[in-house]
PDB file of C-alpha atoms in Angstrom:
ATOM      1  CA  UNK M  21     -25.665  -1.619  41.312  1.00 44.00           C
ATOM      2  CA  UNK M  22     -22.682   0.637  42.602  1.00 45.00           C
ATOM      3  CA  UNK M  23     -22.450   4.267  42.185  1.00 44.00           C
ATOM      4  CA  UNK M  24     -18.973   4.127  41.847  1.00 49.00           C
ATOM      5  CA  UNK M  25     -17.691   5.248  38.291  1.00 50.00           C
ATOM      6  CA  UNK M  26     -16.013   2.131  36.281  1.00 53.00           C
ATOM      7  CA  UNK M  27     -13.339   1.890  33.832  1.00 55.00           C
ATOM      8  CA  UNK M  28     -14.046   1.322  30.099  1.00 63.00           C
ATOM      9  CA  UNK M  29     -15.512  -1.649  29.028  1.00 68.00           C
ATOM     10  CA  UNK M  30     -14.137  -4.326  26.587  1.00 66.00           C
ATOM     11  CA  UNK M  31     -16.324  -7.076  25.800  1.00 72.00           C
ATOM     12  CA  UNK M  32     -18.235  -6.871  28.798  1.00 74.00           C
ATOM     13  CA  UNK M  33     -15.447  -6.879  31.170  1.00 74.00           C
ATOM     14  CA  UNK M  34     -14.231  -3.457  33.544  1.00 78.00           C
ATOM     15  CA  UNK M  35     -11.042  -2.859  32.307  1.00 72.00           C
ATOM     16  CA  UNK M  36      -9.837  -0.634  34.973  1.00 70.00           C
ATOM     17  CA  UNK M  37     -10.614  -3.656  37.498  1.00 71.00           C
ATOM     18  CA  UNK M  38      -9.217  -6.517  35.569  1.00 69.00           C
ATOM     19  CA  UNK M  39      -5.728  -4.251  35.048  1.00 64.00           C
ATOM     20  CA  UNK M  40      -5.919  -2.928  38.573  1.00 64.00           C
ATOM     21  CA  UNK M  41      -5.718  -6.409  39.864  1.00 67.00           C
ATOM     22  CA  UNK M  42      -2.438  -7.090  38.209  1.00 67.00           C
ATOM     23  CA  UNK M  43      -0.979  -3.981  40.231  1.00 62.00           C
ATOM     24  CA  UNK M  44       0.075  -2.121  37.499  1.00 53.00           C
ATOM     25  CA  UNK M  45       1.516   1.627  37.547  1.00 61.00           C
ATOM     26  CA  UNK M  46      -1.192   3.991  37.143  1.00 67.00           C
ATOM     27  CA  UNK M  47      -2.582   4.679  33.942  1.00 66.00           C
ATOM     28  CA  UNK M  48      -5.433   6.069  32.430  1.00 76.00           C
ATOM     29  CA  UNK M  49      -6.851   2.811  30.760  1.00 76.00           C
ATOM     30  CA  UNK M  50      -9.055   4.758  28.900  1.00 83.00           C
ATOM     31  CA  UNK M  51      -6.436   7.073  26.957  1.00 84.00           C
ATOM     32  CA  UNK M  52      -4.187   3.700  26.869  1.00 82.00           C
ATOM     33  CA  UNK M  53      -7.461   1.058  24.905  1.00 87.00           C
ATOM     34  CA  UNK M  54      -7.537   4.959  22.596  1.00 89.00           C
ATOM     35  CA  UNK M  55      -4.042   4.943  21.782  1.00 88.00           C
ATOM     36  CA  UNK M  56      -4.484   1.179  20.820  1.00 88.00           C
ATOM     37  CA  UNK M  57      -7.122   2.231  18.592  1.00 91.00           C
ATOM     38  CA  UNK M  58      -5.369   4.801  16.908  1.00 91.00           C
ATOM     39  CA  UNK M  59      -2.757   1.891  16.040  1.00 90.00           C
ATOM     40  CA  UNK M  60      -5.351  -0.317  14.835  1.00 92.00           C
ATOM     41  CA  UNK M  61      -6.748   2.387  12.664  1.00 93.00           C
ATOM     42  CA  UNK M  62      -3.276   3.482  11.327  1.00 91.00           C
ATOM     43  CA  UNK M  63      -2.369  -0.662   9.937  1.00 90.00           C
ATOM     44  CA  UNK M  64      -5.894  -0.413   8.819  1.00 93.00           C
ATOM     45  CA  UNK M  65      -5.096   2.780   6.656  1.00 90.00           C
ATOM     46  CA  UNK M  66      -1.245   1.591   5.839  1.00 90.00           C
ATOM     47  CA  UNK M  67      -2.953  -1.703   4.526  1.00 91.00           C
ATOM     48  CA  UNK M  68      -5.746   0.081   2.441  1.00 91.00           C
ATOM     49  CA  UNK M  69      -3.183   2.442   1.342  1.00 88.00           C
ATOM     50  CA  UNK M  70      -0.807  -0.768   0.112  1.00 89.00           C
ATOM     51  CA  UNK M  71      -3.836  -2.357  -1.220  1.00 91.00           C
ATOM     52  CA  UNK M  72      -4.826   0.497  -3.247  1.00 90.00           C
ATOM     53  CA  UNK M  73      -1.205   1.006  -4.595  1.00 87.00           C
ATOM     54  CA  UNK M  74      -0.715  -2.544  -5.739  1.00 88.00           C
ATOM     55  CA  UNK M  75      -3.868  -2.422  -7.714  1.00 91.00           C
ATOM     56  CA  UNK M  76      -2.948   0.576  -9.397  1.00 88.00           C
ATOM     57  CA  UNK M  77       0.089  -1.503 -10.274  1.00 87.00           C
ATOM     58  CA  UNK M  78      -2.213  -4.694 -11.456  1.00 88.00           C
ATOM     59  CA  UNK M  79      -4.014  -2.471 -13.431  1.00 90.00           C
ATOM     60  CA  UNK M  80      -1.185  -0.773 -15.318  1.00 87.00           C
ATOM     61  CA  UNK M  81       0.592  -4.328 -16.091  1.00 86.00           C
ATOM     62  CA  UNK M  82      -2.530  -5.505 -17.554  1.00 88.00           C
ATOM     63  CA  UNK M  83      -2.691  -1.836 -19.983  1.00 88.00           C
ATOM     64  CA  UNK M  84       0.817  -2.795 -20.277  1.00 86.00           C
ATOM     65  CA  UNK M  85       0.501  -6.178 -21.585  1.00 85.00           C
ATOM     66  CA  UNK M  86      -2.310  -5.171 -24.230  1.00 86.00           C
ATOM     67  CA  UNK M  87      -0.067  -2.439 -25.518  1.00 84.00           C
ATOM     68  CA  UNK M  88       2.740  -4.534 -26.198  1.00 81.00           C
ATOM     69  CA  UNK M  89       0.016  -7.142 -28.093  1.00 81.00           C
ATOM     70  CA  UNK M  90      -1.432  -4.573 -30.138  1.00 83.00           C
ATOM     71  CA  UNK M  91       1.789  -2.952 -30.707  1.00 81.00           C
ATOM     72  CA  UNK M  92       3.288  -6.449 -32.003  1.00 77.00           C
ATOM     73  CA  UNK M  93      -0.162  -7.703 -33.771  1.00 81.00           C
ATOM     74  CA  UNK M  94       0.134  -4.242 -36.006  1.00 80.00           C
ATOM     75  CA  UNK M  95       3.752  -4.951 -37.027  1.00 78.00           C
ATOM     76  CA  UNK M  96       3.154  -8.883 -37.894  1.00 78.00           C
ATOM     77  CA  UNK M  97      -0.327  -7.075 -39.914  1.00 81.00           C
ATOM     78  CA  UNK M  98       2.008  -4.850 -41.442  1.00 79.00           C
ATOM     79  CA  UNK M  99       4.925  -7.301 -42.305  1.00 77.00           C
ATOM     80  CA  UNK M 100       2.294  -9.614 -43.905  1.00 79.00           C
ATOM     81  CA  UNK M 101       0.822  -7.290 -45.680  1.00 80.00           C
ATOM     82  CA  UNK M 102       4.150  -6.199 -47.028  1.00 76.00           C
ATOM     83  CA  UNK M 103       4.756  -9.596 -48.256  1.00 77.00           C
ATOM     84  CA  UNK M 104       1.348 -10.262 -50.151  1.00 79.00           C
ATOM     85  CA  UNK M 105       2.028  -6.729 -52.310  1.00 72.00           C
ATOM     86  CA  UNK M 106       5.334  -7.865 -53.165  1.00 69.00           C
ATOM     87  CA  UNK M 107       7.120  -4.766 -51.797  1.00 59.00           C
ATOM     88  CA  UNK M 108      10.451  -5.250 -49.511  1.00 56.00           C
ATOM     89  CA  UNK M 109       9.543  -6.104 -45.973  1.00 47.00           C
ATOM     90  CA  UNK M 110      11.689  -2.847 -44.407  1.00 48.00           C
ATOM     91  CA  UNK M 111      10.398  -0.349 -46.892  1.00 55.00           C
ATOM     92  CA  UNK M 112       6.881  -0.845 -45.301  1.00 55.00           C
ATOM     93  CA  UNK M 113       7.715  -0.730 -41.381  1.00 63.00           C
ATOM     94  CA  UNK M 114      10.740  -0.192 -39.158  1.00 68.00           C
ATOM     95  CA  UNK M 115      12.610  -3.830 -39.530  1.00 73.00           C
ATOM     96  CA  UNK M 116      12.716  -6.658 -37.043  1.00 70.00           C
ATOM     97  CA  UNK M 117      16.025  -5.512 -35.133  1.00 78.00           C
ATOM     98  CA  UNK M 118      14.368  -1.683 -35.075  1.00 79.00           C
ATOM     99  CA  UNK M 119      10.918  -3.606 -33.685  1.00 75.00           C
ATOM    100  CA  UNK M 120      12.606  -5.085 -31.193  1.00 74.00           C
ATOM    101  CA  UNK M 121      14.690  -2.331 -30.009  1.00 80.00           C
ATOM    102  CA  UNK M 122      11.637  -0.175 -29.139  1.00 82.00           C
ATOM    103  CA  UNK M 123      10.263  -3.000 -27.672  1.00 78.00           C
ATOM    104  CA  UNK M 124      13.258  -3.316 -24.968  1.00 81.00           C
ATOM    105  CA  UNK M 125      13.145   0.087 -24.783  1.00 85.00           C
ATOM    106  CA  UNK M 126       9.204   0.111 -23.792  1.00 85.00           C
ATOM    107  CA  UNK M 127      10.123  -2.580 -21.827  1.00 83.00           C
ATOM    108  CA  UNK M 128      12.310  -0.697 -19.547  1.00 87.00           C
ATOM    109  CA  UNK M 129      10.165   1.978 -18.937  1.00 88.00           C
ATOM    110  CA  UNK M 130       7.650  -0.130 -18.273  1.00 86.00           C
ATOM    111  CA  UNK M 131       9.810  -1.603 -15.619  1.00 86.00           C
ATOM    112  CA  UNK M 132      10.737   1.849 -14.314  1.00 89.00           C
ATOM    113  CA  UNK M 133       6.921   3.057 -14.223  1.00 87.00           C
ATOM    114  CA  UNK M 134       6.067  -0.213 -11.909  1.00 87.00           C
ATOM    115  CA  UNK M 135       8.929   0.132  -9.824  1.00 89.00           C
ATOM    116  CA  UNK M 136       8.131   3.915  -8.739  1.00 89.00           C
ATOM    117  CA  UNK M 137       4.319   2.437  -8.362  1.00 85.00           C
ATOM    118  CA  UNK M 138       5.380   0.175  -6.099  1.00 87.00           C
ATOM    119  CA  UNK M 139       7.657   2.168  -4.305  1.00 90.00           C
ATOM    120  CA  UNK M 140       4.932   4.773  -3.973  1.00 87.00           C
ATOM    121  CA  UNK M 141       2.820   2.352  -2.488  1.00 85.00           C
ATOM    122  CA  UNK M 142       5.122   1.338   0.055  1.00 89.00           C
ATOM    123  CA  UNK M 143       6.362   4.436   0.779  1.00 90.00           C
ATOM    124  CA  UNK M 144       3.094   5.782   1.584  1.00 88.00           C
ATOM    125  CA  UNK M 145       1.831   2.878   4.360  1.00 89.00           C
ATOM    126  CA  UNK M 146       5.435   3.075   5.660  1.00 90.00           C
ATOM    127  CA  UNK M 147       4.737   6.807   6.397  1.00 91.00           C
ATOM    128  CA  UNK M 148       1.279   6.362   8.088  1.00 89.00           C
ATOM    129  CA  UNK M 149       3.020   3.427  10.350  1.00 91.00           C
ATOM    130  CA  UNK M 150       5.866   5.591  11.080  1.00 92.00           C
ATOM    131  CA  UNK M 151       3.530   8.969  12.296  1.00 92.00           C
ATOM    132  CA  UNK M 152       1.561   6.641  13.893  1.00 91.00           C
ATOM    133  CA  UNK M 153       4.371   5.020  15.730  1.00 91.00           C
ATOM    134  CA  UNK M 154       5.133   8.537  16.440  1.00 92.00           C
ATOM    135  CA  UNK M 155       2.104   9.753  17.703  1.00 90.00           C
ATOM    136  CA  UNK M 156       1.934   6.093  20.320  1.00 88.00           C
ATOM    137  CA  UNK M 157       4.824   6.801  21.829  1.00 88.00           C
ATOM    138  CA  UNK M 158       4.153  10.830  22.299  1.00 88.00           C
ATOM    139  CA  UNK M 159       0.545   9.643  23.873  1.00 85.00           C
ATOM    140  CA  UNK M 160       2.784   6.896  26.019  1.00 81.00           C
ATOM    141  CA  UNK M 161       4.892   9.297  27.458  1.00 81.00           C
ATOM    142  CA  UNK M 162       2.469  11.644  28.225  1.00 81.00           C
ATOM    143  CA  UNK M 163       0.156   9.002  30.181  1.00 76.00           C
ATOM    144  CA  UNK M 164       3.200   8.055  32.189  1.00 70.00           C
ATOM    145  CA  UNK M 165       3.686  11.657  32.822  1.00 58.00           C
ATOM    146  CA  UNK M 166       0.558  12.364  34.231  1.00 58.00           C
ATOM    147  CA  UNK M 167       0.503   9.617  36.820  1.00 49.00           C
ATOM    148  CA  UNK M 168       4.061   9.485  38.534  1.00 44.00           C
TER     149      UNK M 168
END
């Protein structure tokens, strides 16, 4: 074997050799497969991040949903059981037109509440991309800086 110090290694291969025989400028392979890294590990964190958000969001649509059914199974209950005593149905309960009122009005909360969930979530992975993006091109310029 040679004494002479090699490049990085990706799958098997010498980097530095395999880029140094395309005649490239100058640059520290090294720093330049690290940077890469960092990008990888950014999406990876942006993804998890989305991922995380949107089943936040899942979860509160399904709490949503069984809200609304146990909100509408207790006025039907109490509507029936209105009717079987005899009494008038809107003495017992808030009447149909009140029912659904406060159901569009749950409704568009509920719309809100999703909407700033899923804003969140993207808001978040677009930041780590962004720094990240950042952070490449600062580690970019500085390699290019170093060799001219």
């Amino acid at each position: 074997m040679s004494d002479e110090k090699t490049g990085p290694n990706l799958l098997g291969l010498d980097v530095g050799k395999l880029l140094g025989s395309f005649r490239l400028p100058a640059v520290d392979v090294g720093q330049l497969i690290e940077t890469n890294r960092k990008n990888m590990d950014a999406l990876i964190a942006a993804q998890r991040s989305v991922t995380d958000g949107y089943t936040g969001l899942a979860k509160r649509q399904v709490e949503i949903f069984q809200n609304t059914m146990e909100m509408a199974q207790a006025a039907i209950k109490a509507k029936r059981e209105a009717k079987k005593g005899g009494e008038d149905a809107g003495a017992e309960g808030p009447s149909s037109t009140e029912i659904a009122r406060m159901a569009l009005n749950m409704a568009i909360q509920n719309m809100k509440d999703l909407a700033e969930a899923a804003a969140k979530a993207n808001g978040e992975a677009l930041t780590l991309i962004n720094d990240r993006m950042k952070a490449s091109l600062t580690e970019l310029k500085g390699m290019r800086g170093k060799k001219e």
